[in-house]
mmCIF file of C-alpha atoms in Angstrom:
data_model
loop_
_atom_site.group_PDB
_atom_site.id
_atom_site.type_symbol
_atom_site.label_atom_id
_atom_site.label_comp_id
_atom_site.label_asym_id
_atom_site.label_seq_id
_atom_site.Cartn_x
_atom_site.Cartn_y
_atom_site.Cartn_z
ATOM 1 C CA MET E 142 -10.899 -12.166 -14.337
ATOM 2 C CA LYS E 143 -9.529 -9.302 -16.663
ATOM 3 C CA LYS E 144 -13.475 -8.671 -18.566
ATOM 4 C CA PHE E 145 -14.830 -8.560 -14.673
ATOM 5 C CA LEU E 146 -12.818 -6.876 -14.133
ATOM 6 C CA GLN E 147 -13.005 -4.020 -16.664
ATOM 7 C CA SER E 148 -17.120 -4.067 -15.872
ATOM 8 C CA ALA E 149 -18.512 -0.707 -15.394
ATOM 9 C CA GLY E 150 -20.312 -3.156 -12.605
ATOM 10 C CA ALA E 151 -17.065 -4.433 -11.437
ATOM 11 C CA ARG E 152 -15.691 -0.683 -11.606
ATOM 12 C CA THR E 153 -18.695 0.324 -9.762
ATOM 13 C CA GLY E 154 -18.239 -2.548 -6.768
ATOM 14 C CA LEU E 155 -14.307 -1.745 -6.271
ATOM 15 C CA PHE E 156 -14.454 1.904 -5.892
ATOM 16 C CA PHE E 157 -17.640 2.373 -3.946
ATOM 17 C CA GLY E 158 -16.447 -1.222 -1.913
ATOM 18 C CA ALA E 159 -12.999 -0.061 -1.249
ATOM 19 C CA THR E 160 -14.400 3.462 -0.152
ATOM 20 C CA SER E 161 -16.991 2.523 2.051
ATOM 21 C CA GLY E 162 -14.620 -0.339 3.632
ATOM 22 C CA VAL E 163 -12.601 2.886 4.510
ATOM 23 C CA ILE E 164 -14.560 5.096 5.699
ATOM 24 C CA THR E 165 -17.070 2.994 7.828
ATOM 25 C CA THR E 166 -13.845 1.239 9.298
ATOM 26 C CA LEU E 167 -12.008 4.559 10.193
ATOM 27 C CA GLY E 168 -14.661 5.714 11.713
ATOM 28 C CA LEU E 169 -16.025 2.406 13.565
ATOM 29 C CA ILE E 170 -11.802 2.489 15.271
ATOM 30 C CA THR E 171 -11.364 5.693 15.998
ATOM 31 C CA GLY E 172 -15.453 6.105 17.419
ATOM 32 C CA LEU E 173 -14.747 2.263 20.012
ATOM 33 C CA ASN E 174 -11.109 2.616 20.054
ATOM 34 C CA ALA E 175 -12.329 6.892 22.077
ATOM 35 C CA GLY E 176 -15.287 4.918 23.642
ATOM 36 C CA THR E 177 -13.421 1.809 25.275
ATOM 37 C CA GLN E 178 -9.829 1.457 24.658
ATOM 38 C CA SER E 179 -10.618 -1.899 24.244
ATOM 39 C CA LEU E 180 -8.639 -4.289 21.744
ATOM 40 C CA ALA E 181 -11.451 -6.585 21.971
ATOM 41 C CA ALA E 182 -14.172 -3.710 21.110
ATOM 42 C CA VAL E 183 -12.384 -2.553 17.964
ATOM 43 C CA LEU E 184 -11.621 -5.825 16.838
ATOM 44 C CA GLY E 185 -15.075 -6.963 17.308
ATOM 45 C CA GLY E 186 -16.292 -4.094 15.533
ATOM 46 C CA ILE E 187 -14.147 -4.133 12.612
ATOM 47 C CA LEU E 188 -15.120 -8.255 12.218
ATOM 48 C CA VAL E 189 -18.824 -6.972 11.770
ATOM 49 C CA ILE E 190 -18.135 -4.487 10.279
ATOM 50 C CA ALA E 191 -16.762 -6.523 7.267
ATOM 51 C CA VAL E 192 -18.716 -9.151 7.662
ATOM 52 C CA ALA E 193 -21.800 -7.210 8.528
ATOM 53 C CA ASP E 194 -22.162 -4.138 6.540
ATOM 54 C CA SER E 195 -20.336 -5.254 4.036
ATOM 55 C CA MET E 196 -22.821 -7.449 2.885
ATOM 56 C CA SER E 197 -25.874 -4.737 3.515
ATOM 57 C CA ASP E 198 -23.970 -2.673 0.856
ATOM 58 C CA ALA E 199 -23.530 -4.582 -1.559
ATOM 59 C CA LEU E 200 -27.544 -5.424 -1.113
ATOM 60 C CA GLY E 201 -27.886 -1.561 -0.996
ATOM 61 C CA ILE E 202 -26.183 -1.414 -4.981
ATOM 62 C CA HIS E 203 -27.888 -4.844 -6.078
ATOM 63 C CA LEU E 204 -30.940 -2.645 -5.392
ATOM 64 C CA ALA E 205 -29.681 0.559 -6.618
ATOM 65 C CA GLU E 206 -28.795 -1.054 -9.984
ATOM 66 C CA GLU E 207 -31.972 -3.118 -9.785
ATOM 67 C CA ALA E 208 -33.251 0.407 -10.044
ATOM 68 C CA ASP E 209 -32.105 1.038 -13.259
ATOM 69 C CA PRO E 210 -34.399 -0.308 -15.911
ATOM 70 C CA ALA E 211 -31.514 0.027 -18.195
ATOM 71 C CA THR E 212 -29.138 -2.160 -16.885
ATOM 72 C CA ASP E 213 -28.852 -5.645 -17.478
ATOM 73 C CA GLN E 214 -28.368 -8.206 -14.896
ATOM 74 C CA GLU E 215 -24.478 -8.647 -15.268
ATOM 75 C CA HIS E 216 -23.402 -5.681 -14.609
ATOM 76 C CA VAL E 217 -26.325 -5.175 -11.267
ATOM 77 C CA TRP E 218 -24.460 -9.211 -9.793
ATOM 78 C CA SER E 219 -20.661 -8.411 -11.361
ATOM 79 C CA ALA E 220 -21.275 -4.229 -8.764
ATOM 80 C CA THR E 221 -22.892 -6.376 -5.809
ATOM 81 C CA ILE E 222 -20.063 -9.050 -5.879
ATOM 82 C CA SER E 223 -17.916 -6.764 -5.961
ATOM 83 C CA THR E 224 -18.777 -4.532 -3.303
ATOM 84 C CA PHE E 225 -18.902 -7.431 -1.147
ATOM 85 C CA VAL E 226 -15.955 -9.134 -1.509
ATOM 86 C CA THR E 227 -13.983 -5.499 -1.930
ATOM 87 C CA LYS E 228 -16.068 -4.004 1.273
ATOM 88 C CA PHE E 229 -15.080 -7.081 3.008
ATOM 89 C CA VAL E 230 -11.031 -7.264 2.538
ATOM 90 C CA PHE E 231 -10.681 -3.695 2.860
ATOM 91 C CA ALA E 232 -12.864 -3.450 5.966
ATOM 92 C CA ILE E 233 -10.636 -6.813 7.217
ATOM 93 C CA SER E 234 -7.802 -5.706 6.935
ATOM 94 C CA PHE E 235 -7.802 -2.514 8.886
ATOM 95 C CA ALA E 236 -7.444 -5.753 11.644
ATOM 96 C CA ILE E 237 -4.030 -6.825 10.531
ATOM 97 C CA PRO E 238 -2.601 -3.550 12.588
ATOM 98 C CA LEU E 239 -4.421 -4.335 15.453
ATOM 99 C CA LEU E 240 -3.273 -8.269 15.440
ATOM 100 C CA LEU E 241 0.459 -6.420 15.161
ATOM 101 C CA LEU E 242 0.070 -4.212 17.466
ATOM 102 C CA PRO E 243 -0.566 -2.465 21.437
ATOM 103 C CA LEU E 244 -3.680 -0.603 20.558
ATOM 104 C CA GLY E 245 -2.972 2.973 20.232
ATOM 105 C CA PRO E 246 -0.521 2.464 17.504
ATOM 106 C CA ALA E 247 -2.296 0.006 16.007
ATOM 107 C CA VAL E 248 -5.093 3.415 15.725
ATOM 108 C CA ILE E 249 -2.559 5.527 14.352
ATOM 109 C CA ALA E 250 -1.579 2.800 11.576
ATOM 110 C CA SER E 251 -4.675 1.810 10.771
ATOM 111 C CA ILE E 252 -5.384 5.664 10.384
ATOM 112 C CA VAL E 253 -2.314 6.301 7.932
ATOM 113 C CA TRP E 254 -3.194 3.141 5.546
ATOM 114 C CA GLY E 255 -6.734 4.421 5.196
ATOM 115 C CA MET E 256 -4.966 7.704 4.323
ATOM 116 C CA LEU E 257 -3.074 6.098 1.458
ATOM 117 C CA VAL E 258 -5.929 3.904 0.847
ATOM 118 C CA ILE E 259 -7.986 6.684 0.057
ATOM 119 C CA THR E 260 -5.354 8.772 -1.902
ATOM 120 C CA VAL E 261 -4.319 6.131 -4.274
ATOM 121 C CA LEU E 262 -8.280 5.427 -4.602
ATOM 122 C CA SER E 263 -8.407 9.153 -5.184
ATOM 123 C CA TYR E 264 -5.281 9.294 -7.515
ATOM 124 C CA PHE E 265 -7.144 6.571 -10.177
ATOM 125 C CA LEU E 266 -10.220 8.108 -10.250
ATOM 126 C CA ALA E 267 -8.346 11.873 -11.190
ATOM 127 C CA ARG E 268 -6.870 10.162 -14.740
ATOM 128 C CA ALA E 269 -9.275 8.308 -15.343
ATOM 129 C CA GLN E 270 -11.880 11.730 -15.360
ATOM 130 C CA ASN E 271 -8.726 12.792 -17.135
ATOM 131 C CA GLU E 272 -9.236 15.325 -13.581
ATOM 132 C CA SER E 273 -5.864 17.420 -12.127
ATOM 133 C CA PRO E 274 -5.700 14.532 -9.052
ATOM 134 C CA TRP E 275 -4.714 16.488 -6.142
ATOM 135 C CA MET E 276 -8.157 18.624 -5.638
ATOM 136 C CA ILE E 277 -9.958 14.885 -5.951
ATOM 137 C CA ILE E 278 -7.304 13.389 -3.750
ATOM 138 C CA LEU E 279 -8.526 16.740 -1.339
ATOM 139 C CA GLU E 280 -11.548 16.968 -1.039
ATOM 140 C CA HIS E 281 -11.774 12.967 -0.848
ATOM 141 C CA LEU E 282 -8.861 13.140 2.144
ATOM 142 C CA GLY E 283 -10.767 15.265 3.896
ATOM 143 C CA ILE E 284 -13.740 13.712 4.359
ATOM 144 C CA ALA E 285 -12.142 10.750 5.306
ATOM 145 C CA VAL E 286 -10.786 13.757 7.987
ATOM 146 C CA LEU E 287 -14.003 14.609 8.912
ATOM 147 C CA VAL E 288 -14.968 10.920 9.207
ATOM 148 C CA ILE E 289 -12.125 9.721 11.954
ATOM 149 C CA VAL E 290 -12.125 13.849 14.312
ATOM 150 C CA LEU E 291 -16.312 13.060 14.655
ATOM 151 C CA SER E 292 -16.225 9.791 15.052
ATOM 152 C CA HIS E 293 -13.713 9.848 17.759
ATOM 153 C CA PHE E 294 -15.423 12.478 19.866
ATOM 154 C CA ILE E 295 -18.832 11.063 19.120
ATOM 155 C CA GLY E 296 -16.657 8.387 21.111
ATOM 156 C CA VAL E 297 -15.500 10.673 23.509
ATOM 157 C CA TRP E 298 -18.891 11.487 24.264
ATOM 158 C CA VAL E 299 -20.111 8.336 24.774
ATOM 159 C CA ALA E 300 -17.527 7.465 27.270
ATOM 160 C CA THR E 301 -17.785 10.965 29.327
ATOM 161 C CA THR E 302 -22.286 10.228 28.968
ATOM 162 C CA PHE E 303 -22.732 6.578 29.965
ATOM 163 C CA GLY E 304 -18.344 5.377 30.654
#
């Protein structure tokens, strides 16, 4: 397992899967909550993201890695598998607050959880690149906040326009 996690493919899948799992799921949660205020819609969306989008991202990474003629099959498959597993685990983790809390507080808890994950990932990425973590953390959190805000307003627009 240690060798697997030290491989470049596994790192690719870990960072991509975790980031995509957090950003996509937070966007979905905030957008669906703003548009429907339905626990069933938000929870259903998370479950669909956990399965369908994890498989889609894993296939995307698989094809992207295969497109590089210098990449061997071990790298391709470690990136593919780690992308799927990581995205699935992080996406499904957002269901926990929804199962334990009312919808409003669960959305806030999800945002806090997502921001924590992005912060930790950004910190380790910065350290691995011998960079100062603060600017990288702020950059990545800024992108996450932008996704959350835009998704919220899209949900509000959809509810107002079609609700």
